[in-house]
CSV table of C-alpha atoms (C1' of nucleotides) in Angstrom, one decimal:
chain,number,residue,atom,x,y,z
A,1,UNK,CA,0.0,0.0,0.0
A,2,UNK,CA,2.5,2.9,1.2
A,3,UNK,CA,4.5,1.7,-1.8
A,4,UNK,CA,1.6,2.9,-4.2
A,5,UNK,CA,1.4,5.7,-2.3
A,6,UNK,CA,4.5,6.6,-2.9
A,7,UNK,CA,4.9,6.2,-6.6
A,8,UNK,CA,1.5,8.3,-6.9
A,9,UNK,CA,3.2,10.8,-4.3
A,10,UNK,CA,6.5,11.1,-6.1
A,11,UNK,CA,5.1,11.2,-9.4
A,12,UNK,CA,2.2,13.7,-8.9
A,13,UNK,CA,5.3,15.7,-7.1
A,14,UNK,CA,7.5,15.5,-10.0
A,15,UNK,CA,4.6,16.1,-12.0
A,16,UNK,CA,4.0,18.9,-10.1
A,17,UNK,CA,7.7,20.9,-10.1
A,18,UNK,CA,8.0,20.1,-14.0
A,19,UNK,CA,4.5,22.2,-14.6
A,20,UNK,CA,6.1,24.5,-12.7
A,21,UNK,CA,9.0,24.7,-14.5
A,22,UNK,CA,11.2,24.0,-11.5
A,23,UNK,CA,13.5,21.2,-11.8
A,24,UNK,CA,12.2,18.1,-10.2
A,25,UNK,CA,15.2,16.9,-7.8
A,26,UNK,CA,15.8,15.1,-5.1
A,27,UNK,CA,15.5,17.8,-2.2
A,28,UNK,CA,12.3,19.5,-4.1
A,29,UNK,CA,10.8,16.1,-4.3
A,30,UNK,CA,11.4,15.4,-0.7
A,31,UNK,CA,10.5,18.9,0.3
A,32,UNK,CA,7.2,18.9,-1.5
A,33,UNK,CA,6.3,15.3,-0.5
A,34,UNK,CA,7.1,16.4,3.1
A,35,UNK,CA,4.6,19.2,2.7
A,36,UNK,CA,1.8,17.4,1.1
A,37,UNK,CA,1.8,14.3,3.1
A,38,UNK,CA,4.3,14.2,5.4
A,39,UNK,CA,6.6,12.0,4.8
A,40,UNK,CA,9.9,12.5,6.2
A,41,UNK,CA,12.9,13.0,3.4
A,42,UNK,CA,14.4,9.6,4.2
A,43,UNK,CA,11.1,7.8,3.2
A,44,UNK,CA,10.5,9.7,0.1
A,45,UNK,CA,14.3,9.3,-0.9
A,46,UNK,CA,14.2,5.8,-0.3
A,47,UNK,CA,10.7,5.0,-2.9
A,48,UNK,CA,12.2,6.9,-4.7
A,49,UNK,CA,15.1,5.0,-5.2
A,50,UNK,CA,13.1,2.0,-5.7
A,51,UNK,CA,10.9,3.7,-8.2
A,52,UNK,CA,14.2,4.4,-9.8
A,53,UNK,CA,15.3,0.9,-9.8
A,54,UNK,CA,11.7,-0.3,-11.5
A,55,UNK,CA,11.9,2.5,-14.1
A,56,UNK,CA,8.8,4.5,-13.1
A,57,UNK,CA,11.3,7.2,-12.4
A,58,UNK,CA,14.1,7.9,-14.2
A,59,UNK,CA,16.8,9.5,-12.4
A,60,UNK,CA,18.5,12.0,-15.1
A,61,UNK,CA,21.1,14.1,-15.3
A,62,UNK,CA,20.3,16.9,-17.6
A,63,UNK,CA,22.4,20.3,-17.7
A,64,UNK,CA,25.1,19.5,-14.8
A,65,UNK,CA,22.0,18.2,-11.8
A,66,UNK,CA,20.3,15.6,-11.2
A,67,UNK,CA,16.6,15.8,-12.2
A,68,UNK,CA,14.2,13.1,-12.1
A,69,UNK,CA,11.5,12.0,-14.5
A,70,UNK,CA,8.1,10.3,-14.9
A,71,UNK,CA,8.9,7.7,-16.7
A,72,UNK,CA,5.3,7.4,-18.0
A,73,UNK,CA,5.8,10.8,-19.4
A,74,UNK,CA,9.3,10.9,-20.8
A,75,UNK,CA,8.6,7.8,-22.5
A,76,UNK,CA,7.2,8.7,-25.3
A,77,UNK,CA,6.9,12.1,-25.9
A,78,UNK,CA,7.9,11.8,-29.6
A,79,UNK,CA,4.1,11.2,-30.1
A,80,UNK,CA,1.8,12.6,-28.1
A,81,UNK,CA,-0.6,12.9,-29.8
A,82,UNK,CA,-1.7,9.0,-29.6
A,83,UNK,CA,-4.2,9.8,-27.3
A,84,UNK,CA,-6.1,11.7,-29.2
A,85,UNK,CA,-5.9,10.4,-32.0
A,86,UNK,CA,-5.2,7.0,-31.5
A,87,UNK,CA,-8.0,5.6,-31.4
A,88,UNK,CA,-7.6,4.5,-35.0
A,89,UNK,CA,-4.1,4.8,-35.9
A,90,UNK,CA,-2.7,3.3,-32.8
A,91,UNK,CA,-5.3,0.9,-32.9
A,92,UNK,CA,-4.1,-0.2,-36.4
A,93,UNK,CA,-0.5,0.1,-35.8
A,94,UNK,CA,-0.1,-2.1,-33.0
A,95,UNK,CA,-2.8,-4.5,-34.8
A,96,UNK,CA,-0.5,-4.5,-37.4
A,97,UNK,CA,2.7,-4.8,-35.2
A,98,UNK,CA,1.3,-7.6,-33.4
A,99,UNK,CA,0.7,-9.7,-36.7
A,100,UNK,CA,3.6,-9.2,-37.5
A,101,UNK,CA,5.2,-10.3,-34.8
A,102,UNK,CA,3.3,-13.0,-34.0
A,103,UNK,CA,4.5,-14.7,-37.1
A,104,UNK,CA,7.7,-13.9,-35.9
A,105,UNK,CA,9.7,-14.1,-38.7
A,106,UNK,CA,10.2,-10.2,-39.3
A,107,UNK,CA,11.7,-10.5,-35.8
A,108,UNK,CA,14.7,-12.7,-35.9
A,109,UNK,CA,16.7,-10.6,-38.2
A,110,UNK,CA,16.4,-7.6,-36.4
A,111,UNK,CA,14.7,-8.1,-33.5
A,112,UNK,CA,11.3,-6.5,-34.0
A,113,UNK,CA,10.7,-6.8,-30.7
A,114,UNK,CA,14.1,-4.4,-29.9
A,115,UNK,CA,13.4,-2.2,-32.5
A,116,UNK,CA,10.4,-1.6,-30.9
A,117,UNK,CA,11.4,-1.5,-27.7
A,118,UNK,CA,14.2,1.1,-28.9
A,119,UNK,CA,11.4,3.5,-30.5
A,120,UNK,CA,9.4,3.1,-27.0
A,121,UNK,CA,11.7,3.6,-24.5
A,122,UNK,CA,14.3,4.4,-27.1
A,123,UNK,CA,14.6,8.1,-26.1
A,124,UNK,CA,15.5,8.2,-22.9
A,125,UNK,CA,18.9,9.0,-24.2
A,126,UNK,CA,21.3,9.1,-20.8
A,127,UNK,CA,23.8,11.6,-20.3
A,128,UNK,CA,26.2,12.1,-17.8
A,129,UNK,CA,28.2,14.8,-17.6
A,130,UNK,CA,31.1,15.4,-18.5
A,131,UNK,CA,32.1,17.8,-16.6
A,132,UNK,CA,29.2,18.1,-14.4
A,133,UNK,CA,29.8,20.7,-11.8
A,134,UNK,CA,28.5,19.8,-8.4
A,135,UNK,CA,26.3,22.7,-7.9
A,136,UNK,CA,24.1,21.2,-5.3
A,137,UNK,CA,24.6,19.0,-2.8
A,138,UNK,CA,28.2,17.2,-3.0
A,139,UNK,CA,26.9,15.6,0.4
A,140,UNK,CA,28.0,12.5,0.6
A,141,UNK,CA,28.7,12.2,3.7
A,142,UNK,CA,26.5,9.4,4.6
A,143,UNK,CA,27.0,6.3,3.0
A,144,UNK,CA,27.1,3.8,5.9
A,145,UNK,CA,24.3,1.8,5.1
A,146,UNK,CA,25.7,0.1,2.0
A,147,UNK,CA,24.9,-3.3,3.4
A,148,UNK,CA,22.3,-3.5,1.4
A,149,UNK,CA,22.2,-6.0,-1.2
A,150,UNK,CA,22.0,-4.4,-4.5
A,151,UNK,CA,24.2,-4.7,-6.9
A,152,UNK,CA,23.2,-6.1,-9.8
A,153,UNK,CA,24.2,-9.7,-9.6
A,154,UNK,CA,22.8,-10.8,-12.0
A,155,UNK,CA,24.9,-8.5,-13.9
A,156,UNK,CA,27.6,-11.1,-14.5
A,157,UNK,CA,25.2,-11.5,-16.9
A,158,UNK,CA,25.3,-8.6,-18.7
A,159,UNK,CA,24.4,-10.5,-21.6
A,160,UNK,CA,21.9,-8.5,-23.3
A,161,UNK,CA,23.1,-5.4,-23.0
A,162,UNK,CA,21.8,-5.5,-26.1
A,163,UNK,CA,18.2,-4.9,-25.6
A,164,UNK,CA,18.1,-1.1,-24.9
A,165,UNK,CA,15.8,-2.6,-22.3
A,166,UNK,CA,17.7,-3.2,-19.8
A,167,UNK,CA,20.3,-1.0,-20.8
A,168,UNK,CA,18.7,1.7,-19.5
A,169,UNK,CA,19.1,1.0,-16.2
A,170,UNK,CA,20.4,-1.0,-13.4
A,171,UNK,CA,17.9,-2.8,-11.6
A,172,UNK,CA,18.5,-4.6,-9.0
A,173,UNK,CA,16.8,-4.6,-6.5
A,174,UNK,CA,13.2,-4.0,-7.3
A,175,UNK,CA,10.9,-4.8,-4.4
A,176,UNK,CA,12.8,-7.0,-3.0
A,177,UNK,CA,15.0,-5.6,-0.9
A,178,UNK,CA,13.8,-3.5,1.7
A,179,UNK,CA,14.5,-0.3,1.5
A,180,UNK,CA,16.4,-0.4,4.7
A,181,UNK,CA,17.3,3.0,4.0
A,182,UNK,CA,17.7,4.9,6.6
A,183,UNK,CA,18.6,7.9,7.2
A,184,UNK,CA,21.3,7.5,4.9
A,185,UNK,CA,18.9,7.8,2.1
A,186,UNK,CA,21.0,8.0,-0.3
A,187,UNK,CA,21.4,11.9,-0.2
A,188,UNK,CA,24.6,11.1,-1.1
A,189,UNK,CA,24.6,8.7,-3.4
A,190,UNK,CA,22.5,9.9,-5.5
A,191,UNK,CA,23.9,13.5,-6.0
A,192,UNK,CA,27.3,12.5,-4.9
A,193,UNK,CA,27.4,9.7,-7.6
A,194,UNK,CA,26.6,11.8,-10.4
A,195,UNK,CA,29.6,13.4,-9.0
A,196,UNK,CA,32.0,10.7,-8.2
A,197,UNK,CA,30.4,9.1,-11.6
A,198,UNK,CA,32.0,11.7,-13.8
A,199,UNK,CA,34.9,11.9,-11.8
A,200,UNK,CA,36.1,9.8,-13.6
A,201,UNK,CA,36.1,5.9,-13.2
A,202,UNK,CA,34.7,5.3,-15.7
A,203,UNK,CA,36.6,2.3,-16.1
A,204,UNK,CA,36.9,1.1,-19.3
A,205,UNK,CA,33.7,2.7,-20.8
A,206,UNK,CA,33.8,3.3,-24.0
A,207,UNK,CA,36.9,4.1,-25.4
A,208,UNK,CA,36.8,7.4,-26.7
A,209,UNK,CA,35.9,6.6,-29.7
A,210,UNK,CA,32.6,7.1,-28.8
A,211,UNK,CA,32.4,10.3,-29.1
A,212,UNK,CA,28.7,10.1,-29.8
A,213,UNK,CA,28.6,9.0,-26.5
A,214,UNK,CA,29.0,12.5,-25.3
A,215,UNK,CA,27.1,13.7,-27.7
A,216,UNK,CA,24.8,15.4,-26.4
A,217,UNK,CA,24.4,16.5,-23.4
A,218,UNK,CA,26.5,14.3,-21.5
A,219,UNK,CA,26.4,11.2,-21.5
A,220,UNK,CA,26.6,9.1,-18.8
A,221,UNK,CA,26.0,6.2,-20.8
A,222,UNK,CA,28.8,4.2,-19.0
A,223,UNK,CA,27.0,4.2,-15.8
A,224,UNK,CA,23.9,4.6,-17.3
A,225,UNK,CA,24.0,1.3,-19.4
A,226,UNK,CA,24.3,-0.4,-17.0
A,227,UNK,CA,26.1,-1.0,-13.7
A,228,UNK,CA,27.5,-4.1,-14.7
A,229,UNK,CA,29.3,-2.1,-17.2
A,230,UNK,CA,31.0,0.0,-14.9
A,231,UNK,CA,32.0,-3.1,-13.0
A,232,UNK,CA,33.9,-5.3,-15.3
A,233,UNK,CA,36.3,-3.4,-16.8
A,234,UNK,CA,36.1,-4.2,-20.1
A,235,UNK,CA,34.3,-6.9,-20.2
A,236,UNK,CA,31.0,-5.8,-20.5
A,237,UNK,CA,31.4,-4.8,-23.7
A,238,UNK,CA,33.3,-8.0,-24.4
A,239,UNK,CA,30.9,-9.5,-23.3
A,240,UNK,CA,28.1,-7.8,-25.5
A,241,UNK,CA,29.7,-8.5,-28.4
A,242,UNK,CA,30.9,-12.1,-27.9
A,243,UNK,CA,27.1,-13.1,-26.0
A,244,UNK,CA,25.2,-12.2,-29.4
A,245,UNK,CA,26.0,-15.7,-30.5
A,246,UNK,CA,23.5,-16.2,-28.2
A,247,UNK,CA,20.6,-14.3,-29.3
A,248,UNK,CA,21.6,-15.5,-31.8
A,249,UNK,CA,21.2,-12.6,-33.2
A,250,UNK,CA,17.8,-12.4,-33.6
A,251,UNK,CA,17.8,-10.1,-31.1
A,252,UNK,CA,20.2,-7.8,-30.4
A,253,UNK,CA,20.9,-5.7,-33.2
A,254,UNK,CA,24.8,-5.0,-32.0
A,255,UNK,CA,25.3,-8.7,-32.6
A,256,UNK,CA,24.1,-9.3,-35.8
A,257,UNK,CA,24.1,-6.6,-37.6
A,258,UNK,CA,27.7,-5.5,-38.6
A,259,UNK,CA,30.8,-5.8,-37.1
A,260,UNK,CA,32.0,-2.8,-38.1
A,261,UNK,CA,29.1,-0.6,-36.5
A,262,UNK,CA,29.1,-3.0,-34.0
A,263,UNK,CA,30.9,-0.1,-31.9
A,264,UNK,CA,28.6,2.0,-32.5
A,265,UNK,CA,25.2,0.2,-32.4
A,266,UNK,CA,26.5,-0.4,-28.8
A,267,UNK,CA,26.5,2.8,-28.3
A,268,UNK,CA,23.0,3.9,-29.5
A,269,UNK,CA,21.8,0.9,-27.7
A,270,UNK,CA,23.1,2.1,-24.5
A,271,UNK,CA,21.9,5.5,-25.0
A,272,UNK,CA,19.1,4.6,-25.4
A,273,UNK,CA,17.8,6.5,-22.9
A,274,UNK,CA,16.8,9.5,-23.0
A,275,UNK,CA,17.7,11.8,-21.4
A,276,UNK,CA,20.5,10.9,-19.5
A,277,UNK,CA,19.4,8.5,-17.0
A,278,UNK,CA,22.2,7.6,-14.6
A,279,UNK,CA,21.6,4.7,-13.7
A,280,UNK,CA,21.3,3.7,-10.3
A,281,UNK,CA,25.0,2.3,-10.4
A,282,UNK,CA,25.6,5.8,-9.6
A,283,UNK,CA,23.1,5.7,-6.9
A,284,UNK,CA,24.8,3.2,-5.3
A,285,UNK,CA,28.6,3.4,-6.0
A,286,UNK,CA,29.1,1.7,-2.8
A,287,UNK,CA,28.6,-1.5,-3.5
A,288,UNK,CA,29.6,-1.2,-7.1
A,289,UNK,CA,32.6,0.2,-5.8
A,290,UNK,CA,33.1,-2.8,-3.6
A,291,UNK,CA,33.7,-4.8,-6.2
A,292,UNK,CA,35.4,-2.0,-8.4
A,293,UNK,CA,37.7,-4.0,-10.1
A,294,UNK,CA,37.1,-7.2,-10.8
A,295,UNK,CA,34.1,-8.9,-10.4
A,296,UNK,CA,31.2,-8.1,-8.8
A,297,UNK,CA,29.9,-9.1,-6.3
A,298,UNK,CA,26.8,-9.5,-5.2
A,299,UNK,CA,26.2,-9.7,-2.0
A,300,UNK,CA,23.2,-10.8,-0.6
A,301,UNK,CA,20.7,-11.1,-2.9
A,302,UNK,CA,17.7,-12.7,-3.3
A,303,UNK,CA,16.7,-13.8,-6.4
A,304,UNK,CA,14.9,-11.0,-7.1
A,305,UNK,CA,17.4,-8.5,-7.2
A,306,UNK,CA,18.2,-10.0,-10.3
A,307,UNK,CA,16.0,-8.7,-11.9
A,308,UNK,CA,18.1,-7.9,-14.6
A,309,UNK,CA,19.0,-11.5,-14.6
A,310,UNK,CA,15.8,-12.6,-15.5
A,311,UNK,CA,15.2,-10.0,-18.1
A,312,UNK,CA,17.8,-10.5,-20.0
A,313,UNK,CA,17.5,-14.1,-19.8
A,314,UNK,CA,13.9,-14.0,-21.3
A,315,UNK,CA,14.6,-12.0,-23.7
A,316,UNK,CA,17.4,-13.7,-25.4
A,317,UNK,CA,15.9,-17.0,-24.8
A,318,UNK,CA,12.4,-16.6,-25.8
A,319,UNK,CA,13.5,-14.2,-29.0
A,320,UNK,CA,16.9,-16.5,-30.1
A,321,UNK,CA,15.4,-19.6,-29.0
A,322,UNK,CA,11.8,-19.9,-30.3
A,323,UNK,CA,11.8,-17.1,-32.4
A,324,UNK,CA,14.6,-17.7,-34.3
A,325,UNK,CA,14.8,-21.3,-33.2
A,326,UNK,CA,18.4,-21.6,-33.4
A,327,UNK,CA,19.4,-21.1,-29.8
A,328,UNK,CA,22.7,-22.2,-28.3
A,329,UNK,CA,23.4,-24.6,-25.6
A,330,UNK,CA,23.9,-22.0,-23.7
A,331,UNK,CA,20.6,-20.4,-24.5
A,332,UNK,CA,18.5,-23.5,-23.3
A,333,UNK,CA,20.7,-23.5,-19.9
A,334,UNK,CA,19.7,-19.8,-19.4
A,335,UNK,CA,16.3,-20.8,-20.3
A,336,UNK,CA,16.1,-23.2,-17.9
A,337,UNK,CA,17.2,-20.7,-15.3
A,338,UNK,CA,14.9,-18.1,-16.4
A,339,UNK,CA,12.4,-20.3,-16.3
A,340,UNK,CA,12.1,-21.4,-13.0
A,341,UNK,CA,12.7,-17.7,-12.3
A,342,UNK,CA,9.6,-17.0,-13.3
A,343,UNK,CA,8.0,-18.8,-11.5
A,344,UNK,CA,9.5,-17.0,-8.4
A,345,UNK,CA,9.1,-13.3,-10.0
A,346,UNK,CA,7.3,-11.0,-7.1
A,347,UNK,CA,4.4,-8.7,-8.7
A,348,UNK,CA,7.6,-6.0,-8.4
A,349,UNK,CA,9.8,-8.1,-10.7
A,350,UNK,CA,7.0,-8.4,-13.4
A,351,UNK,CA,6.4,-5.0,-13.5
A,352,UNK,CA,10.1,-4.0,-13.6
A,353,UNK,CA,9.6,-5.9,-16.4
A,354,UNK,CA,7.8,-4.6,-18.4
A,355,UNK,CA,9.2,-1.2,-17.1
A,356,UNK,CA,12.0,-2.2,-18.5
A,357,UNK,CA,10.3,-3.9,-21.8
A,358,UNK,CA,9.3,-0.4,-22.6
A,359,UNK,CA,6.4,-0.3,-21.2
A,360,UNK,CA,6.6,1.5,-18.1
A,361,UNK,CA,3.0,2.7,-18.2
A,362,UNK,CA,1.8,-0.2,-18.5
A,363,UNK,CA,3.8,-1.4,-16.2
A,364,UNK,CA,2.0,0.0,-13.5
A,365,UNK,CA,-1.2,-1.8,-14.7
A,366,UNK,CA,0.7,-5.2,-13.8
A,367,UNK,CA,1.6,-4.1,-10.3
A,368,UNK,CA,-1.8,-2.9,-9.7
A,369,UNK,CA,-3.5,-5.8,-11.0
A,370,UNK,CA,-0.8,-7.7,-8.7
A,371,UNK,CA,0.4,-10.1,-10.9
A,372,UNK,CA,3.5,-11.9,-10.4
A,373,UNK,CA,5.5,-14.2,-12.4
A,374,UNK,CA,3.0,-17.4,-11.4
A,375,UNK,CA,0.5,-14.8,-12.5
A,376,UNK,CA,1.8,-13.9,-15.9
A,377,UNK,CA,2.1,-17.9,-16.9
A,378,UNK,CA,-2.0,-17.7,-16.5
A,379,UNK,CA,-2.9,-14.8,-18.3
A,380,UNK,CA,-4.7,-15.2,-21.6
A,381,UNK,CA,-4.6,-12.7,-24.1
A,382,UNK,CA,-7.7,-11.5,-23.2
A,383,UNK,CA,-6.7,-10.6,-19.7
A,384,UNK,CA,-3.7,-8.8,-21.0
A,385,UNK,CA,-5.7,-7.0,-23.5
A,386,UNK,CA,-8.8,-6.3,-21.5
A,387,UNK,CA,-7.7,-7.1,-17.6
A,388,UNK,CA,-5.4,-4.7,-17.1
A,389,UNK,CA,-7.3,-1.9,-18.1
A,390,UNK,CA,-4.4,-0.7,-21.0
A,391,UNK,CA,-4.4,0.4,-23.9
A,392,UNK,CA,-4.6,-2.0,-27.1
A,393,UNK,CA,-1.6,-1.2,-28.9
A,394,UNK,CA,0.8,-1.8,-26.0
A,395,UNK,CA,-1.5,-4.5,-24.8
A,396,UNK,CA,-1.3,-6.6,-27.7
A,397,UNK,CA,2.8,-5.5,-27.9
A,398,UNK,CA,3.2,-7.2,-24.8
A,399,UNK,CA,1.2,-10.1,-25.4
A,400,UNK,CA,2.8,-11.3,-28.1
A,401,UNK,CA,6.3,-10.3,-27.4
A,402,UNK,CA,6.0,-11.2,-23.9
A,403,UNK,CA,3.8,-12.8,-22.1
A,404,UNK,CA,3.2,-14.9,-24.9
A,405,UNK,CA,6.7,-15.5,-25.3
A,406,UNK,CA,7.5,-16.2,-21.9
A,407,UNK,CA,4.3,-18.7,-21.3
A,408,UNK,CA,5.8,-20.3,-24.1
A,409,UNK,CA,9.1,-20.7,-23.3
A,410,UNK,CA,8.7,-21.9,-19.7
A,411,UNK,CA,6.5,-24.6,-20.5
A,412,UNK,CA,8.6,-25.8,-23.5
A,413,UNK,CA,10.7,-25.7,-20.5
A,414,UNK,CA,8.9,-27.8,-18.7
A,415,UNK,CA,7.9,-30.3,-21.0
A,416,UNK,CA,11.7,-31.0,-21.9
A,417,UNK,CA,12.2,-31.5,-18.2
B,1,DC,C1',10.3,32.6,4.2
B,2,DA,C1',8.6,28.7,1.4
B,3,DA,C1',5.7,27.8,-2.4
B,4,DT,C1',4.5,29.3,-6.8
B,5,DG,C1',4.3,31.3,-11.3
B,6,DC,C1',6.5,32.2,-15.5
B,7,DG,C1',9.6,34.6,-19.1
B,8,DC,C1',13.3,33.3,-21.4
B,9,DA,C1',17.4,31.0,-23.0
B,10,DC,C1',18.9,26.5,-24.4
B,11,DA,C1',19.2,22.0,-26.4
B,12,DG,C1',17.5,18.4,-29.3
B,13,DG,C1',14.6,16.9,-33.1
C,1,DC,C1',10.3,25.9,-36.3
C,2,DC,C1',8.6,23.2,-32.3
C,3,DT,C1',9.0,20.9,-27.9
C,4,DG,C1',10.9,20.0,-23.3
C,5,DT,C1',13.6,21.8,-19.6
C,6,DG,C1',14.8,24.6,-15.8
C,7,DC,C1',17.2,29.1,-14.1
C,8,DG,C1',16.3,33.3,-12.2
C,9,DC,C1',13.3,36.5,-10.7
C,10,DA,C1',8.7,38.2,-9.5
C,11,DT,C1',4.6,37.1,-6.9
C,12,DT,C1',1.7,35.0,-3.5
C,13,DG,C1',0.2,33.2,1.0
DNA sequence: CAATGCGCACAGG
DNA sequence: CCTGTGCGCATTG
């Protein structure tokens, strides 16, 4: 309950300081929160992390400062318009869309279900600074309570990167842990890591010959893609490139498409978001930094903090493996693992999700609706389409790209077991 | 004094 | 040109 609260607190708030043209940050948020309901700071900072981690807020960092953003909103503000006059086009698009995907076969080569995913949540183009300037708070004096389990674990999996999806931001910990957050809140870490974040370790980011990376604003697309990223030196991107076998393709654009641009398809992937999201790595530089150099680590988590784990998993699988039907070994072992995953998905990991998928509105409908990854294997298309109260186009997006797809591939799962 | 309102300069498309 | 953003200053309660 307080957790819905929050999200409609936060997000009216933000709401609220953007139509007022001031820049919603973390102390305005807090401050206004405080006024209208209450809540102390640490509370509001702490949802607000977590609303952070599950995409409904996306934690920017536009002209030098941290500014947060309504997902819902940002999203897709290329067309606006859809509401009004949606009713046919949209209608027809995503009808369209749908068929098409459904057969499937446009996908494989290039991934419809990316390419969609990129136009959706596509702009949310992340910037870091370069040379942000700490004009705010440079507190960071607190950062005692890093115990918490956050890290991405899963991230050892970075695999795909590729899907702008997850690329946009580091979710670890959706519901799962508690926000134990204290007083600590993460003051700091939220404007201090936008800080520390430019500073400079950047480990191995991209090598400047990204220049596009900077492009615009500032990208902080190293943190932002992902914190995984920031961890393994290196690797990552290794990692990206080499793990396409296992999409085989289908998927992830980097992979397949050329080697040449491979560079650079990374790179739009990864910026895919819009603004400049920092990522929560930078929220939490703690633990990231724990592990700095090496590995990561992942201390305690539950299985859902890998959240990312099980999104990337799906992904690949269900789109290389059915879709394309050529999946790897490998594939079918991650399967298997995201499988049973599913089954243990809390209502927060579903809608991360589909936060995540792109769908962030919708997103929401899942958590309301309280369905969790048992859930999801039950719904029919008709709940998807007329259960959740969404719109059709995104409706029918995410049945056939998703729930469809995961149904599918965890009882294929099955059966084979 | 805090909360608001808003003109205007900026940046990206 | 249009749109989104948010600084800086004026206004309000």
């Amino acid at each position: 309950m307080s957790e819905s609260k929050y999200r409609e607190w936060i997000l009216d708030t933000i709401d609220s300081l953007r139509s007022r043209k001031a820049r919603p940050d973390l102390e305005r948020i807090c401050r206004m929160v405080r006024r209208r309901h209450g809540s102390e700071p640490e509370r509001t900072c702490a949802e607000l992390e977590k609303l952070i981690q599950e995409q409904t807020v996306l934690k920017v960092n536009y002209k030098g400062s941290i500014s947060y953003r309504n997902a819902a909103k940002v999203q897709r503000r290329s067309r606006k318009k859809d509401d009004v006059s949606l009713a046919t086009a949209a209608r027809r698009s995503a009808m369209e869309e749908a068929s098409h995907s459904d057969l499937s076969n446009g996908d494989s080569a290039f991934g419809a279900v990316d390419q969609d995913e990129e136009d959706l949540e596509g702009d949310t183009s992340m910037a870091m600074d370069t040379d942000s300037n700490p004009d705010e708070e440079g507190a960071e004096e607190s950062r005692d309570g890093q115990d918490r389990p956050s890290p991405s674990p899963a991230c050892e999996d970075a695999t795909v990167q590729c899907a702008p999806v997850q690329a946009v931001s580091a979710p670890c910990s959706p519901s799962g842990s508690r926000p134990s957050s204290g007083p600590h809140c993460s003051s700091g870490s939220a404007l201090d890591c936008a800080a520390s974040q430019k500073a400079g370790e950047r480990p191995n980011s991209l090598p400047p010959s990204s220049p596009r990376a900077l492009t615009h604003n500032e990208l902080a697309y190293d943190s932002a893609v992902s914190p995984v990223e920031g961890q393994h030196p290196g690797m990552q991107r290794d990692k990206v490139e080499s793990k396409p076998e296992d999409h085989s393709g289908a998927t992830s654009p980097c992979a397949s498409t050329i080697g040449k641009k491979e560079a650079e398809s990374r790179v739009e992937d990864s910026s895919l978001s819009p603004d400049q999201l920092v990522p929560d790595s930078i929220a939490r530089p703690d633990e990231v930094r724990n592990v700095s150099d090496g590995r990561l680590l992942k201390v305690s988590l539950p299985p859902e903090n890998c959240t990312f784990k099980k999104i990337n998993t799906p992904f690949t699988a269900a789109e290389g493996g059915l879709l394309n039907g050529s999946a790897g070994d490998e594939v079918s072992v991650k399967m298997e693992k995201m499988n049973h995953n599913l089954l243990q998905w809390t209502v927060a990991d579903v809608a991360s999700y589909f936060s995540a998928a792109g769908f962030p509105e919708q997103a929401v409908a899942f958590r309301t609706q309280e369905i969790d990854g048992k859930s999801l294997l039950l719904m029919q298309r008709s709940d998807v389409l007329t259960g959740l109260s969404i719109r059709l186009g995104p409706a029918l997006k995410i049945y056939e790209r998703h729930v469809k797809v995961l149904q599918r591939t965890h009882f294929l799962e099955c059966e084979d077991i």
